[in-house]
Coordinates of C-alpha atoms in Angstrom, one line a residue:
X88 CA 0.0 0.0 0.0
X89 CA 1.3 3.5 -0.6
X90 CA 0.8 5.8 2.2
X91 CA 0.7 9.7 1.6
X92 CA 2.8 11.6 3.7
X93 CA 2.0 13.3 6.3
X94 CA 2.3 17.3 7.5
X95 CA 4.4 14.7 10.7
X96 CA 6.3 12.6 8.4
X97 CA 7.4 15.9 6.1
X98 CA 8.2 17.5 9.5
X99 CA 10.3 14.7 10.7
X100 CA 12.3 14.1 7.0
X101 CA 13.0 17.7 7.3
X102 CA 14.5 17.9 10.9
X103 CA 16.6 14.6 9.6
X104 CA 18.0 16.8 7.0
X105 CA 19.0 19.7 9.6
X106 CA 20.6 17.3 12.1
X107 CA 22.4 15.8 9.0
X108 CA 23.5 19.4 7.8
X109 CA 24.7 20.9 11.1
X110 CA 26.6 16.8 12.2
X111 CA 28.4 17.5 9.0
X112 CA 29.4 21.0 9.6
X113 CA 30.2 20.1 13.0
X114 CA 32.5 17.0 11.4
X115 CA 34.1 19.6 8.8
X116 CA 35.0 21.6 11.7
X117 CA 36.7 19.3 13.8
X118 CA 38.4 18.4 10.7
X119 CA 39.4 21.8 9.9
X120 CA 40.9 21.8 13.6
X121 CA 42.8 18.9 13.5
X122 CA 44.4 19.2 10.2
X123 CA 45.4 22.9 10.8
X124 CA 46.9 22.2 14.2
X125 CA 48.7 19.4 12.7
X126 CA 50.1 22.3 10.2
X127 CA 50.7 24.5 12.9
X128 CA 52.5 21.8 14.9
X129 CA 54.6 21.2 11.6
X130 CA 55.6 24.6 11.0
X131 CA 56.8 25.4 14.6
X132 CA 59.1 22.5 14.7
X133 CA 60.6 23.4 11.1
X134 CA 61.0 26.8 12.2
X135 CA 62.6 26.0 15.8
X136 CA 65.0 23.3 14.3
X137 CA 65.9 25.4 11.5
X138 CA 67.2 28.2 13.8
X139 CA 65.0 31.3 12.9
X140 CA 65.4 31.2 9.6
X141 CA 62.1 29.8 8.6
X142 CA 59.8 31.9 10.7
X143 CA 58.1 32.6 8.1
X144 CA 53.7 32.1 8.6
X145 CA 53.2 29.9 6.1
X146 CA 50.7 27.7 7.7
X147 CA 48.0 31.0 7.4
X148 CA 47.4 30.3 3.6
X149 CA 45.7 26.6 4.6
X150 CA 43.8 28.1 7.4
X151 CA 42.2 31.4 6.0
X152 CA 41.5 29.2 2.4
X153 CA 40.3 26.3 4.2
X154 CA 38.2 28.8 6.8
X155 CA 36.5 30.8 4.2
X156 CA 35.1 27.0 3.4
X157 CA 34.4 26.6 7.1
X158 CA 32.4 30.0 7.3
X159 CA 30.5 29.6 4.1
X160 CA 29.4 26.1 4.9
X161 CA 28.3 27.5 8.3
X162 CA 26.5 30.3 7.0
X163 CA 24.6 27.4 4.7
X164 CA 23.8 25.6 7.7
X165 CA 22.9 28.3 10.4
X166 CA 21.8 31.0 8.1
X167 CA 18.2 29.9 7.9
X168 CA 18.4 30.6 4.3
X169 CA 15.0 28.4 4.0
X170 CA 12.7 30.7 6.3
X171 CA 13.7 33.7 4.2
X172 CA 13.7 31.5 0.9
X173 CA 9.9 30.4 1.5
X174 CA 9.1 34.5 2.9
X175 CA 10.4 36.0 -0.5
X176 CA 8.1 32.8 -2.4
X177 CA 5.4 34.0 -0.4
X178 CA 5.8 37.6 -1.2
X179 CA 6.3 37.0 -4.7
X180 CA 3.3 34.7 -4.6
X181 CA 0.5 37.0 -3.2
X182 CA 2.4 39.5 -5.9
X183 CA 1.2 38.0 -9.0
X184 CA -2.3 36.4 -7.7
X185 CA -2.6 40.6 -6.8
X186 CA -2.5 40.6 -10.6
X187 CA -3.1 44.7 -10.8
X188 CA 0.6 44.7 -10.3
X189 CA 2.7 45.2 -13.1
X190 CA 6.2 42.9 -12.9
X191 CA 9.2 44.4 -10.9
X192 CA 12.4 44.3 -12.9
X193 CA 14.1 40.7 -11.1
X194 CA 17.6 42.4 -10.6
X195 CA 16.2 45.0 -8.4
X196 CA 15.7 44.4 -4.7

């Protein structure tokens, strides 16, 4: 038998999709820890064995690239991007079944 989903079921598969978002941004950071410590780690024992003359901060370049990644995947998961998604289809909706509206131009705000 096929069983039509309900407003529960939809509710649930949804949350299951936000715990799954934010456990992998939460894995991506830990990641993003480790690895960059273990870069750090590198670097100051390179530089200390070497004397001084490889002070140089090269172990910045992995971690700003990799935490623009961290920040952007954050900002997908934390943002709420869906609530304001679903208010601007909303708005947009009750816009054209207003009808007396003429279209706005899409690139303006």
């Amino acid at each position: 038998m096929d069983e039509v989903p309900t407003k529960e079921d939809e509710m649930r598969d949804k949350a299951i999709r936000r715990v799954d978002a934010i456990i992998g941004f939460r894995q991506h950071l830990l990641v993003y820890v480790i690895v960059n410590s273990f870069i750090f780690a590198v670097w100051l024992i390179v530089a200390l064995i070497a004397g001084g003359d490889s002070w140089f901060p090269w172990f910045i370049f992995p971690l700003l690239g990799w935490g623009i990644g961290i920040v952007m995947h954050g900002w997908g998961v934390y943002a709420q991007t869906d609530r304001k998604r679903e208010a601007m289809v909303t708005k947009e909706m009750e816009r054209m079944t207003a009808g007396s509206q003429p279209p706005d131009d899409p690139g303006r705000t």
